[in-house]
Amino acid sequence: MNCKEATRYISESMDRPLSTGERLRLRLHMFICHYCSDFSRQAAFLRKVNQQKSKPKP
Amino acid sequence: MTTPDDRQLAEFRDYLLRYALYRLRDEAAAEEAVQDTLLAAIQAKSGFAAQSSIKTWLTGILKHKIIDAQRKLCRDPFQLDDKLDEEGELSDFDSLFDKTGHWGSDGPRTWANPEAALEQQDFWRVYEECAQRLPKRTALVFAMRESLGHEIEEICQNLDITATNCSVLLYRARMSLRLCLEKNWFGRED
């Protein structure tokens, strides 16, 4: 798995459960790739931004 | 039991407009959805159950109007400014990766304390600017997923697109927003 594929899987993992094989390969990749680990944290942060933003305001 | 009068309904207009705009990412469509909501509310005041607040009741009506508007937006041929390829191949971000598909010199950096950004008004302004740059359909799908928390199946069904299309649009939104925030907020030297 390269980074381009890993970013696709990271994005997809936020929208559907990955298969066991996909999950393992992604974890292995992230274990050795700090770029993709950062990417994953940042994608999760984007979700947080949107959840906070959509909280009803007075 | 009291029913709301027209003036009370109008008081919530700004709130409803913000609510719709955030979900539709299109001003004209949001205006229309809010107008339809207020119109429906005026016609159906008796449907208002006093145990829920006027705001909750109006928001409930608006939610339905928003779904209609989302469908309309997604089918409008003038809105199809973002191309969709069925295979889900994405070349838009190729420049970020090297020949072997690994991050090039411009790979993601570690963001220092992103949580703190949520407290800063300037951050929200930058985020909004980044979000505005997304193509309309990408922005719509991203908002449905991340703000409204819809499942993919629901989005596909509502917008009549395939799951692959949906995942391509979401990937594109995440890649673009991440890059934009890194350039304009987290990468700042101060």
Tab-separated table of C-alpha atoms in Angstrom:
chain	number	residue	atom	x	y	z
A	1	MET	CA	0.000	0.000	0.000
A	2	ASN	CA	1.357	3.416	-0.915
A	3	CYS	CA	0.345	6.781	0.553
A	4	LYS	CA	-2.072	7.596	-2.224
A	5	GLU	CA	-3.973	4.370	-1.559
A	6	ALA	CA	-3.654	4.775	2.194
A	7	THR	CA	-5.277	8.219	2.117
A	8	ARG	CA	-8.188	6.742	0.150
A	9	TYR	CA	-8.618	4.016	2.749
A	10	ILE	CA	-8.326	6.489	5.598
A	11	SER	CA	-11.071	8.572	4.035
A	12	GLU	CA	-13.235	5.517	3.348
A	13	SER	CA	-12.764	4.191	6.867
A	14	MET	CA	-14.624	7.273	8.072
A	15	ASP	CA	-17.640	6.343	5.977
A	16	ARG	CA	-17.794	2.538	5.933
A	17	PRO	CA	-16.237	-0.297	7.924
A	18	LEU	CA	-13.096	-1.540	6.178
A	19	SER	CA	-12.595	-5.257	5.617
A	20	THR	CA	-10.174	-7.019	7.954
A	21	GLY	CA	-7.546	-7.165	5.209
A	22	GLU	CA	-7.898	-3.487	4.357
A	23	ARG	CA	-7.721	-2.523	7.996
A	24	LEU	CA	-4.576	-4.554	8.625
A	25	ARG	CA	-2.755	-3.243	5.575
A	26	LEU	CA	-3.719	0.320	6.464
A	27	ARG	CA	-2.536	-0.096	10.043
A	28	LEU	CA	0.751	-1.507	8.879
A	29	HIS	CA	1.218	1.413	6.516
A	30	MET	CA	0.391	3.994	9.182
A	31	PHE	CA	2.783	2.336	11.577
A	32	ILE	CA	5.679	3.231	9.309
A	33	CYS	CA	4.331	6.426	7.686
A	34	HIS	CA	4.054	9.546	9.835
A	35	TYR	CA	2.627	11.541	6.926
A	36	CYS	CA	-0.394	9.275	6.659
A	37	SER	CA	-0.787	9.152	10.446
A	38	ASP	CA	-0.962	12.937	10.411
A	39	PHE	CA	-3.389	12.820	7.504
A	40	SER	CA	-5.639	10.482	9.463
A	41	ARG	CA	-5.647	12.732	12.535
A	42	GLN	CA	-6.374	15.751	10.359
A	43	ALA	CA	-9.308	14.068	8.611
A	44	ALA	CA	-10.727	13.253	12.044
A	45	PHE	CA	-10.180	16.872	13.069
A	46	LEU	CA	-12.173	18.039	10.024
A	47	ARG	CA	-15.058	15.914	11.246
A	48	LYS	CA	-14.805	17.528	14.652
A	49	VAL	CA	-14.799	21.009	13.103
A	50	ASN	CA	-17.989	20.203	11.223
A	51	GLN	CA	-19.722	18.670	14.210
A	52	GLN	CA	-18.910	21.680	16.334
A	53	LYS	CA	-19.966	24.025	13.563
A	54	SER	CA	-23.359	22.397	13.133
A	55	LYS	CA	-24.299	22.584	16.799
A	56	PRO	CA	-27.354	24.835	16.954
A	57	LYS	CA	-26.453	28.388	17.822
A	58	PRO	CA	-28.717	30.643	19.872
B	1	MET	CA	-52.301	26.124	24.130
B	2	THR	CA	-51.131	29.014	21.972
B	3	THR	CA	-50.114	28.895	18.364
B	4	PRO	CA	-47.312	31.129	17.104
B	5	ASP	CA	-48.283	34.250	15.161
B	6	ASP	CA	-46.665	35.264	11.898
B	7	ARG	CA	-44.370	37.771	13.589
B	8	GLN	CA	-43.021	35.083	15.909
B	9	LEU	CA	-42.377	32.813	12.957
B	10	ALA	CA	-40.465	35.534	11.139
B	11	GLU	CA	-38.234	36.043	14.172
B	12	PHE	CA	-36.648	32.703	13.508
B	13	ARG	CA	-35.853	33.504	9.907
B	14	ASP	CA	-32.181	34.318	10.472
B	15	TYR	CA	-31.632	31.189	12.482
B	16	LEU	CA	-33.295	29.041	9.830
B	17	LEU	CA	-31.307	30.717	7.079
B	18	ARG	CA	-28.001	29.984	8.800
B	19	TYR	CA	-29.156	26.425	9.375
B	20	ALA	CA	-30.109	25.922	5.715
B	21	LEU	CA	-27.087	27.721	4.315
B	22	TYR	CA	-24.744	25.519	6.254
B	23	ARG	CA	-26.374	22.408	4.892
B	24	LEU	CA	-26.919	23.495	1.337
B	25	ARG	CA	-23.888	25.724	0.814
B	26	ASP	CA	-25.896	27.708	-1.685
B	27	GLU	CA	-27.515	31.020	-0.811
B	28	ALA	CA	-30.370	30.993	-3.306
B	29	ALA	CA	-31.328	27.419	-2.441
B	30	ALA	CA	-31.178	28.207	1.295
B	31	GLU	CA	-33.392	31.306	0.884
B	32	GLU	CA	-35.923	29.265	-1.007
B	33	ALA	CA	-35.966	26.441	1.534
B	34	VAL	CA	-36.526	28.929	4.385
B	35	GLN	CA	-39.295	30.726	2.524
B	36	ASP	CA	-41.014	27.425	1.807
B	37	THR	CA	-40.657	26.504	5.464
B	38	LEU	CA	-42.200	29.737	6.741
B	39	LEU	CA	-44.974	29.450	4.210
B	40	ALA	CA	-45.696	25.876	5.253
B	41	ALA	CA	-45.586	26.935	8.904
B	42	ILE	CA	-48.045	29.797	8.397
B	43	GLN	CA	-50.417	27.465	6.601
B	44	ALA	CA	-50.135	24.728	9.194
B	45	LYS	CA	-49.993	26.514	12.514
B	46	SER	CA	-52.413	24.021	13.951
B	47	GLY	CA	-49.813	21.319	13.425
B	48	PHE	CA	-47.658	23.032	16.013
B	49	ALA	CA	-47.551	21.024	19.211
B	50	ALA	CA	-46.931	23.408	22.089
B	51	GLN	CA	-44.783	20.913	23.913
B	52	SER	CA	-42.049	21.420	21.326
B	53	SER	CA	-40.568	24.877	20.905
B	54	ILE	CA	-41.423	26.922	17.826
B	55	LYS	CA	-37.790	26.671	16.827
B	56	THR	CA	-37.774	22.871	16.980
B	57	TRP	CA	-41.003	22.730	15.033
B	58	LEU	CA	-39.729	25.081	12.316
B	59	THR	CA	-36.424	23.254	12.108
B	60	GLY	CA	-38.333	20.007	11.633
B	61	ILE	CA	-40.171	21.448	8.637
B	62	LEU	CA	-36.974	22.977	7.285
B	63	LYS	CA	-35.171	19.636	7.380
B	64	HIS	CA	-37.625	18.233	4.848
B	65	LYS	CA	-37.295	21.296	2.643
B	66	ILE	CA	-33.522	20.937	2.780
B	67	ILE	CA	-33.646	17.350	1.542
B	68	ASP	CA	-35.788	18.464	-1.405
B	69	ALA	CA	-33.350	21.284	-2.110
B	70	GLN	CA	-30.323	18.961	-1.906
B	71	ARG	CA	-31.835	16.711	-4.542
B	72	LYS	CA	-32.608	19.630	-6.754
B	73	LEU	CA	-29.113	21.080	-6.361
B	74	CYS	CA	-27.444	17.797	-7.165
B	75	ARG	CA	-29.468	17.317	-10.335
B	76	ASP	CA	-29.107	20.853	-11.602
B	77	PRO	CA	-26.851	20.534	-14.660
B	78	PHE	CA	-25.399	23.971	-13.932
B	79	GLN	CA	-24.156	22.762	-10.574
B	80	LEU	CA	-22.204	19.856	-11.982
B	81	ASP	CA	-18.935	21.695	-11.908
B	82	ASP	CA	-17.107	18.751	-10.405
B	83	LYS	CA	-16.505	15.833	-12.682
B	84	LEU	CA	-17.255	12.342	-11.518
B	85	ASP	CA	-15.500	9.308	-12.866
B	86	GLU	CA	-17.178	5.991	-12.258
B	87	GLU	CA	-13.939	4.143	-11.612
B	88	GLY	CA	-13.199	6.492	-8.798
B	89	GLU	CA	-9.761	7.242	-10.184
B	90	LEU	CA	-8.544	10.534	-8.874
B	91	SER	CA	-5.872	12.454	-10.644
B	92	ASP	CA	-6.573	15.820	-8.974
B	93	PHE	CA	-4.107	15.204	-6.188
B	94	ASP	CA	-1.385	13.410	-8.134
B	95	SER	CA	0.948	16.365	-7.802
B	96	LEU	CA	1.070	15.796	-4.048
B	97	PHE	CA	2.474	12.299	-4.472
B	98	ASP	CA	5.673	11.075	-6.105
B	99	LYS	CA	5.864	8.470	-8.872
B	100	THR	CA	5.540	5.589	-6.436
B	101	GLY	CA	2.416	7.086	-4.873
B	102	HIS	CA	4.108	8.254	-1.684
B	103	TRP	CA	3.863	11.746	-0.265
B	104	GLY	CA	6.337	14.076	-1.914
B	105	SER	CA	8.176	16.894	-0.181
B	106	ASP	CA	4.823	18.547	0.529
B	107	GLY	CA	3.383	15.782	2.716
B	108	PRO	CA	1.183	16.571	5.704
B	109	ARG	CA	2.879	18.255	8.627
B	110	THR	CA	1.966	17.672	12.229
B	111	TRP	CA	-0.534	20.311	13.304
B	112	ALA	CA	0.315	21.862	16.621
B	113	ASN	CA	-2.606	21.772	19.027
B	114	PRO	CA	-5.503	21.821	16.538
B	115	GLU	CA	-8.054	21.804	19.381
B	116	ALA	CA	-6.989	25.297	20.372
B	117	ALA	CA	-7.900	26.560	16.896
B	118	LEU	CA	-11.553	25.763	17.569
B	119	GLU	CA	-11.587	28.558	20.133
B	120	GLN	CA	-10.323	31.154	17.708
B	121	GLN	CA	-12.676	33.174	15.536
B	122	ASP	CA	-10.001	33.668	12.898
B	123	PHE	CA	-9.734	29.935	12.474
B	124	TRP	CA	-13.438	29.638	11.671
B	125	ARG	CA	-13.111	32.423	9.110
B	126	VAL	CA	-10.214	30.606	7.415
B	127	TYR	CA	-12.127	27.325	7.519
B	128	GLU	CA	-15.145	28.967	5.920
B	129	GLU	CA	-12.967	30.396	3.137
B	130	CYS	CA	-11.510	26.943	2.493
B	131	ALA	CA	-14.976	25.369	2.445
B	132	GLN	CA	-16.213	28.008	-0.012
B	133	ARG	CA	-13.584	26.905	-2.505
B	134	LEU	CA	-14.985	23.386	-2.769
B	135	PRO	CA	-17.054	22.627	-5.853
B	136	LYS	CA	-20.746	22.786	-4.973
B	137	ARG	CA	-21.570	19.104	-5.183
B	138	THR	CA	-18.451	18.147	-3.228
B	139	ALA	CA	-19.384	20.684	-0.545
B	140	LEU	CA	-22.944	19.403	-0.416
B	141	VAL	CA	-21.963	15.745	0.020
B	142	PHE	CA	-19.327	16.650	2.609
B	143	ALA	CA	-21.831	18.692	4.620
B	144	MET	CA	-24.381	15.863	4.471
B	145	ARG	CA	-21.834	13.402	5.769
B	146	GLU	CA	-19.905	15.451	8.322
B	147	SER	CA	-22.394	18.017	9.557
B	148	LEU	CA	-25.609	16.085	9.290
B	149	GLY	CA	-24.009	12.711	9.996
B	150	HIS	CA	-25.898	10.968	7.174
B	151	GLU	CA	-24.795	7.461	6.262
B	152	ILE	CA	-23.422	6.911	2.762
B	153	GLU	CA	-26.467	4.887	1.695
B	154	GLU	CA	-28.728	7.747	2.682
B	155	ILE	CA	-26.655	10.262	0.742
B	156	CYS	CA	-26.556	8.045	-2.347
B	157	GLN	CA	-30.276	7.550	-2.184
B	158	ASN	CA	-31.089	11.206	-1.607
B	159	LEU	CA	-28.803	12.481	-4.327
B	160	ASP	CA	-29.085	9.538	-6.686
B	161	ILE	CA	-25.326	8.950	-6.984
B	162	THR	CA	-23.294	5.749	-6.550
B	163	ALA	CA	-21.373	4.846	-3.397
B	164	THR	CA	-18.144	5.184	-5.391
B	165	ASN	CA	-19.069	8.696	-6.501
B	166	CYS	CA	-19.873	9.535	-2.943
B	167	SER	CA	-16.579	8.280	-1.581
B	168	VAL	CA	-14.650	10.101	-4.320
B	169	LEU	CA	-16.363	13.382	-3.451
B	170	LEU	CA	-15.701	12.911	0.258
B	171	TYR	CA	-12.051	12.093	-0.387
B	172	ARG	CA	-11.728	15.176	-2.548
B	173	ALA	CA	-13.302	17.346	0.143
B	174	ARG	CA	-11.019	15.986	2.876
B	175	MET	CA	-7.885	16.326	0.755
B	176	SER	CA	-8.745	19.885	-0.300
B	177	LEU	CA	-9.792	21.128	3.122
B	178	ARG	CA	-6.777	19.593	4.812
B	179	LEU	CA	-4.419	21.164	2.317
B	180	CYS	CA	-6.124	24.538	2.518
B	181	LEU	CA	-6.057	24.600	6.335
B	182	GLU	CA	-2.418	23.587	6.388
B	183	LYS	CA	-1.489	26.338	3.956
B	184	ASN	CA	-3.594	29.040	5.523
B	185	TRP	CA	-3.703	28.231	9.196
B	186	PHE	CA	-1.554	25.457	10.591
B	187	GLY	CA	1.427	26.140	8.394
B	188	ARG	CA	1.757	29.730	9.499
B	189	GLU	CA	5.132	30.677	10.822
B	190	ASP	CA	3.961	32.891	13.699
